[in-house]
PDB file of C-alpha atoms and ligand atoms in Angstrom:
ATOM      1  CA  MET A  27       3.477  -5.907  -1.835  1.00  0.00           C
ATOM      2  CA  ALA A  28       0.213  -5.659  -3.677  1.00  0.00           C
ATOM      3  CA  LEU A  29      -0.779  -2.415  -2.157  1.00  0.00           C
ATOM      4  CA  LYS A  30      -2.684   0.351  -3.819  1.00  0.00           C
ATOM      5  CA  VAL A  31      -1.620   3.900  -3.284  1.00  0.00           C
ATOM      6  CA  PHE A  32      -4.380   6.286  -2.347  1.00  0.00           C
ATOM      7  CA  ASN A  33      -4.254   9.961  -1.576  1.00  0.00           C
ATOM      8  CA  PHE A  34      -5.628  11.018   1.769  1.00  0.00           C
ATOM      9  CA  ALA A  35      -6.345  14.294   3.492  1.00  0.00           C
ATOM     10  CA  CYS A  36      -6.656  14.770   7.233  1.00  0.00           C
ATOM     11  CA  VAL A  37      -8.956  17.151   9.052  1.00  0.00           C
ATOM     12  CA  ASN A  38      -6.055  19.595   9.479  1.00  0.00           C
ATOM     13  CA  GLY A  39      -5.501  19.832   5.750  1.00  0.00           C
ATOM     14  CA  HIS A  40      -2.430  17.603   5.446  1.00  0.00           C
ATOM     15  CA  THR A  41      -2.420  15.506   2.338  1.00  0.00           C
ATOM     16  CA  PHE A  42      -0.468  12.296   2.101  1.00  0.00           C
ATOM     17  CA  GLU A  43      -0.301   9.011   0.276  1.00  0.00           C
ATOM     18  CA  ALA A  44      -0.679   5.638   1.839  1.00  0.00           C
ATOM     19  CA  MET A  45      -1.013   2.117   0.623  1.00  0.00           C
ATOM     20  CA  VAL A  46      -3.965  -0.060   1.409  1.00  0.00           C
ATOM     21  CA  GLY A  47      -5.327  -3.196  -0.188  1.00  0.00           C
ATOM     22  CA  SER A  48      -8.702  -1.680  -0.897  1.00  0.00           C
ATOM     23  CA  GLU A  49     -11.065   1.050   0.137  1.00  0.00           C
ATOM     24  CA  GLU A  50     -12.711  -1.447   2.440  1.00  0.00           C
ATOM     25  CA  ASP A  51      -9.409  -2.053   4.222  1.00  0.00           C
ATOM     26  CA  PHE A  52      -8.999   1.655   4.680  1.00  0.00           C
ATOM     27  CA  GLU A  53     -12.468   2.006   6.177  1.00  0.00           C
ATOM     28  CA  LYS A  54     -11.782  -0.908   8.497  1.00  0.00           C
ATOM     29  CA  GLN A  55      -8.469   0.476   9.670  1.00  0.00           C
ATOM     30  CA  LYS A  56      -9.921   3.927  10.038  1.00  0.00           C
ATOM     31  CA  LYS A  57     -12.752   2.613  12.168  1.00  0.00           C
ATOM     32  CA  ALA A  58     -10.244   0.820  14.369  1.00  0.00           C
ATOM     33  CA  GLY A  59      -8.317   4.067  14.747  1.00  0.00           C
ATOM     34  CA  LEU A  60      -5.281   2.564  13.040  1.00  0.00           C
ATOM     35  CA  PHE A  61      -5.243   4.942  10.135  1.00  0.00           C
ATOM     36  CA  THR A  62      -3.810   8.287  11.106  1.00  0.00           C
ATOM     37  CA  CYS A  63      -2.252  11.305   9.452  1.00  0.00           C
ATOM     38  CA  PRO A  64       1.558  10.835   9.400  1.00  0.00           C
ATOM     39  CA  VAL A  65       2.010  14.567   9.953  1.00  0.00           C
ATOM     40  CA  CYS A  66      -0.222  15.328  12.928  1.00  0.00           C
ATOM     41  CA  GLY A  67      -1.506  11.915  13.984  1.00  0.00           C
ATOM     42  CA  SER A  68      -5.151  12.827  13.496  1.00  0.00           C
ATOM     43  CA  SER A  69      -7.428   9.888  12.832  1.00  0.00           C
ATOM     44  CA  GLU A  70      -9.898  12.174  11.057  1.00  0.00           C
ATOM     45  CA  VAL A  71      -8.687  11.115   7.621  1.00  0.00           C
ATOM     46  CA  LYS A  72     -10.569  10.829   4.405  1.00  0.00           C
ATOM     47  CA  ARG A  73      -9.864   9.664   0.910  1.00  0.00           C
ATOM     48  CA  ALA A  74      -8.849  12.512  -1.366  1.00  0.00           C
ATOM     49  CA  LEU A  75      -8.857  10.802  -4.751  1.00  0.00           C
ATOM     50  CA  SER A  76      -9.875   7.409  -5.965  1.00  0.00           C
ATOM     51  CA  ALA A  77      -9.493   7.126  -9.720  1.00  0.00           C
ATOM     52  CA  PRO A  78      -7.439   4.044 -10.714  1.00  0.00           C
ATOM     53  CA  HIS A  79      -5.039   6.028 -12.869  1.00  0.00           C
ATOM     54  CA  VAL A  80      -4.351   8.310  -9.938  1.00  0.00           C
ATOM     55  CA  LYS A  81      -3.225   5.349  -7.864  1.00  0.00           C
ATOM     56  CA  THR A  82      -0.669   4.351 -10.473  1.00  0.00           C
ATOM     57  CA  GLN A  83       0.511   7.878 -10.906  1.00  0.00           C
ATOM     58  CA  ALA A  84       0.866   8.314  -7.172  1.00  0.00           C
ATOM     59  CA  ALA A  85       2.941   5.150  -6.957  1.00  0.00           C
ATOM     60  CA  ASP A  86       5.275   6.496  -9.611  1.00  0.00           C
ATOM     61  CA  GLU A  87       5.561   9.790  -7.817  1.00  0.00           C
ATOM     62  CA  VAL A  88       6.425   8.035  -4.590  1.00  0.00           C
ATOM     63  CA  LYS A  89       9.085   5.974  -6.307  1.00  0.00           C
ATOM     64  CA  ASN A  90      10.559   9.053  -7.913  1.00  0.00           C
ATOM     65  CA  SER A  91      10.366  11.114  -4.778  1.00  0.00           C
ATOM     66  CA  GLU A  92      13.659  12.438  -3.505  1.00  0.00           C
ATOM     67  CA  SER A  93      12.201  14.035  -0.437  1.00  0.00           C
ATOM     68  CA  LEU A  94      13.441  12.261   2.668  1.00  0.00           C
ATOM     69  CA  ASP A  95      10.707  13.790   4.769  1.00  0.00           C
ATOM     70  CA  SER A  96       7.970  12.382   2.632  1.00  0.00           C
ATOM     71  CA  LEU A  97       9.786   9.040   2.385  1.00  0.00           C
ATOM     72  CA  SER A  98      10.044   8.835   6.144  1.00  0.00           C
ATOM     73  CA  ASP A  99       6.330   9.552   6.414  1.00  0.00           C
ATOM     74  CA  LEU A 100       5.720   7.011   3.707  1.00  0.00           C
ATOM     75  CA  PHE A 101       7.693   4.327   5.541  1.00  0.00           C
ATOM     76  CA  LYS A 102       5.757   5.045   8.717  1.00  0.00           C
ATOM     77  CA  ALA A 103       2.542   4.541   6.786  1.00  0.00           C
ATOM     78  CA  ILE A 104       3.910   1.394   5.148  1.00  0.00           C
ATOM     79  CA  HIS A 105       4.919  -0.137   8.464  1.00  0.00           C
ATOM     80  CA  LYS A 106       1.538   0.637   9.940  1.00  0.00           C
ATOM     81  CA  ILE A 107      -0.190  -1.140   7.087  1.00  0.00           C
ATOM     82  CA  LEU A 108       2.296  -4.005   6.926  1.00  0.00           C
ATOM     83  CA  ASP A 109       1.457  -4.774  10.517  1.00  0.00           C
ATOM     84  CA  ASP A 110      -2.042  -5.572   9.302  1.00  0.00           C
ATOM     85  CA  SER A 111      -1.055  -7.303   6.111  1.00  0.00           C
ATOM     86  CA  GLU A 112      -0.738 -10.986   5.527  1.00  0.00           C
ATOM     87  CA  TYR A 113       2.844 -12.009   4.880  1.00  0.00           C
ATOM     88  CA  VAL A 114       2.932 -14.592   2.102  1.00  0.00           C
ATOM     89  CA  GLY A 115       6.687 -14.727   1.564  1.00  0.00           C
ATOM     90  CA  ASP A 116       7.787 -15.928  -1.873  1.00  0.00           C
ATOM     91  CA  LYS A 117       4.215 -16.863  -2.821  1.00  0.00           C
ATOM     92  CA  PHE A 118       3.532 -13.168  -3.263  1.00  0.00           C
ATOM     93  CA  ALA A 119       3.249 -13.188  -7.056  1.00  0.00           C
ATOM     94  CA  ASP A 120       0.842 -16.168  -7.130  1.00  0.00           C
ATOM     95  CA  GLU A 121      -1.286 -14.733  -4.363  1.00  0.00           C
ATOM     96  CA  ALA A 122      -1.418 -11.203  -5.810  1.00  0.00           C
ATOM     97  CA  LEU A 123      -2.544 -12.636  -9.133  1.00  0.00           C
ATOM     98  CA  ALA A 124      -5.199 -14.798  -7.453  1.00  0.00           C
ATOM     99  CA  ILE A 125      -6.560 -11.738  -5.654  1.00  0.00           C
ATOM    100  CA  LYS A 126      -6.550  -9.732  -8.865  1.00  0.00           C
ATOM    101  CA  ARG A 127      -8.491 -12.492 -10.632  1.00  0.00           C
ATOM    102  CA  GLY A 128     -10.968 -12.809  -7.796  1.00  0.00           C
ATOM    103  CA  GLU A 129      -9.747 -16.331  -6.960  1.00  0.00           C
ATOM    104  CA  ALA A 130      -8.589 -15.332  -3.507  1.00  0.00           C
ATOM    105  CA  GLU A 131     -10.016 -13.110  -0.815  1.00  0.00           C
ATOM    106  CA  GLU A 132      -9.175  -9.464  -1.367  1.00  0.00           C
ATOM    107  CA  ARG A 133      -6.749  -8.338   1.306  1.00  0.00           C
ATOM    108  CA  VAL A 134      -3.466  -6.622   1.854  1.00  0.00           C
ATOM    109  CA  ILE A 135      -0.539  -8.924   1.321  1.00  0.00           C
ATOM    110  CA  SER A 136       3.183  -8.456   1.521  1.00  0.00           C
ATOM    111  CA  GLY A 137       6.051 -10.633   0.515  1.00  0.00           C
ATOM    112  CA  THR A 138       8.926 -10.975  -1.853  1.00  0.00           C
ATOM    113  CA  ALA A 139       8.953 -11.234  -5.622  1.00  0.00           C
ATOM    114  CA  SER A 140      11.577 -11.211  -8.321  1.00  0.00           C
ATOM    115  CA  GLN A 141      11.797  -8.293 -10.712  1.00  0.00           C
ATOM    116  CA  GLU A 142      10.442 -10.601 -13.412  1.00  0.00           C
ATOM    117  CA  GLU A 143       7.422 -11.507 -11.300  1.00  0.00           C
ATOM    118  CA  VAL A 144       6.757  -7.860 -10.514  1.00  0.00           C
ATOM    119  CA  GLU A 145       6.785  -7.015 -14.215  1.00  0.00           C
ATOM    120  CA  GLN A 146       4.392  -9.872 -14.959  1.00  0.00           C
ATOM    121  CA  LEU A 147       2.043  -8.636 -12.242  1.00  0.00           C
ATOM    122  CA  ARG A 148       2.094  -5.132 -13.672  1.00  0.00           C
ATOM    123  CA  GLU A 149       1.271  -6.522 -17.114  1.00  0.00           C
ATOM    124  CA  GLU A 150      -1.748  -8.205 -15.513  1.00  0.00           C
ATOM    125  CA  GLY A 151      -2.796  -4.845 -14.115  1.00  0.00           C
ATOM    126  CA  VAL A 152      -1.905  -5.577 -10.496  1.00  0.00           C
ATOM    127  CA  ASP A 153      -0.831  -2.571  -8.465  1.00  0.00           C
ATOM    128  CA  VAL A 154       2.551  -3.448  -7.052  1.00  0.00           C
ATOM    129  CA  LEU A 155       4.741  -1.110  -5.146  1.00  0.00           C
ATOM    130  CA  GLN A 156       8.302  -2.145  -4.466  1.00  0.00           C
ATOM    131  CA  VAL A 157       9.704  -0.713  -1.299  1.00  0.00           C
ATOM    132  CA  PRO A 158      13.042  -1.313   0.400  1.00  0.00           C
ATOM    133  CA  VAL A 159      11.551  -2.326   3.704  1.00  0.00           C
ATOM    134  CA  VAL A 160      10.969  -5.630   5.428  1.00  0.00           C
ATOM    135  CA  PRO A 161       7.931  -6.093   7.629  1.00  0.00           C
ATOM    136  CA  LYS A 162       9.432  -5.336  11.016  1.00  0.00           C
ATOM    137  CA  ASN A 163       7.593  -8.097  12.832  1.00  0.00           C
ATOM    138  CA  LYS A 164       8.784 -10.635  10.269  1.00  0.00           C
ATOM    139  CA  VAL A 165      12.491  -9.883  10.594  1.00  0.00           C
ATOM    140  CA  ASN A 166      14.932 -12.548  11.729  1.00  0.00           C
TER     141      ASN A 166
HETATM  142 ZN1  LIG B 379      -2.648  15.921   9.618  1.00  0.00          ZN
END
């Protein structure tokens, strides 16, 4: 998945991380009421931080997280966003690179990639987060 991790805060003061393709995607999903706090369900959510290095750091923190509670919240957020993502299957690496280079429309994509492809993408500066989930509507 070429998803960027952003930090969010809801109106009730919960902070959480979620992955979206871009700030524009977030605004779109928020407007549609699809983006809600995983703790209380409030749709009054705003971006907490936006610096690029923060996104990378957040992704590392998520990967290193041992908290099942936060992982469960994370997976809920991932599934919500995957529902709106475009599944590109094994063309993920090509597509993510095209988006990064501005050769394809910027959007949230999901799919599969080899470890080698993921490393190449990271070298190109593409935010990739590997998660052990399969888009639930794509299973079978
Ligand atoms: Zn909340």
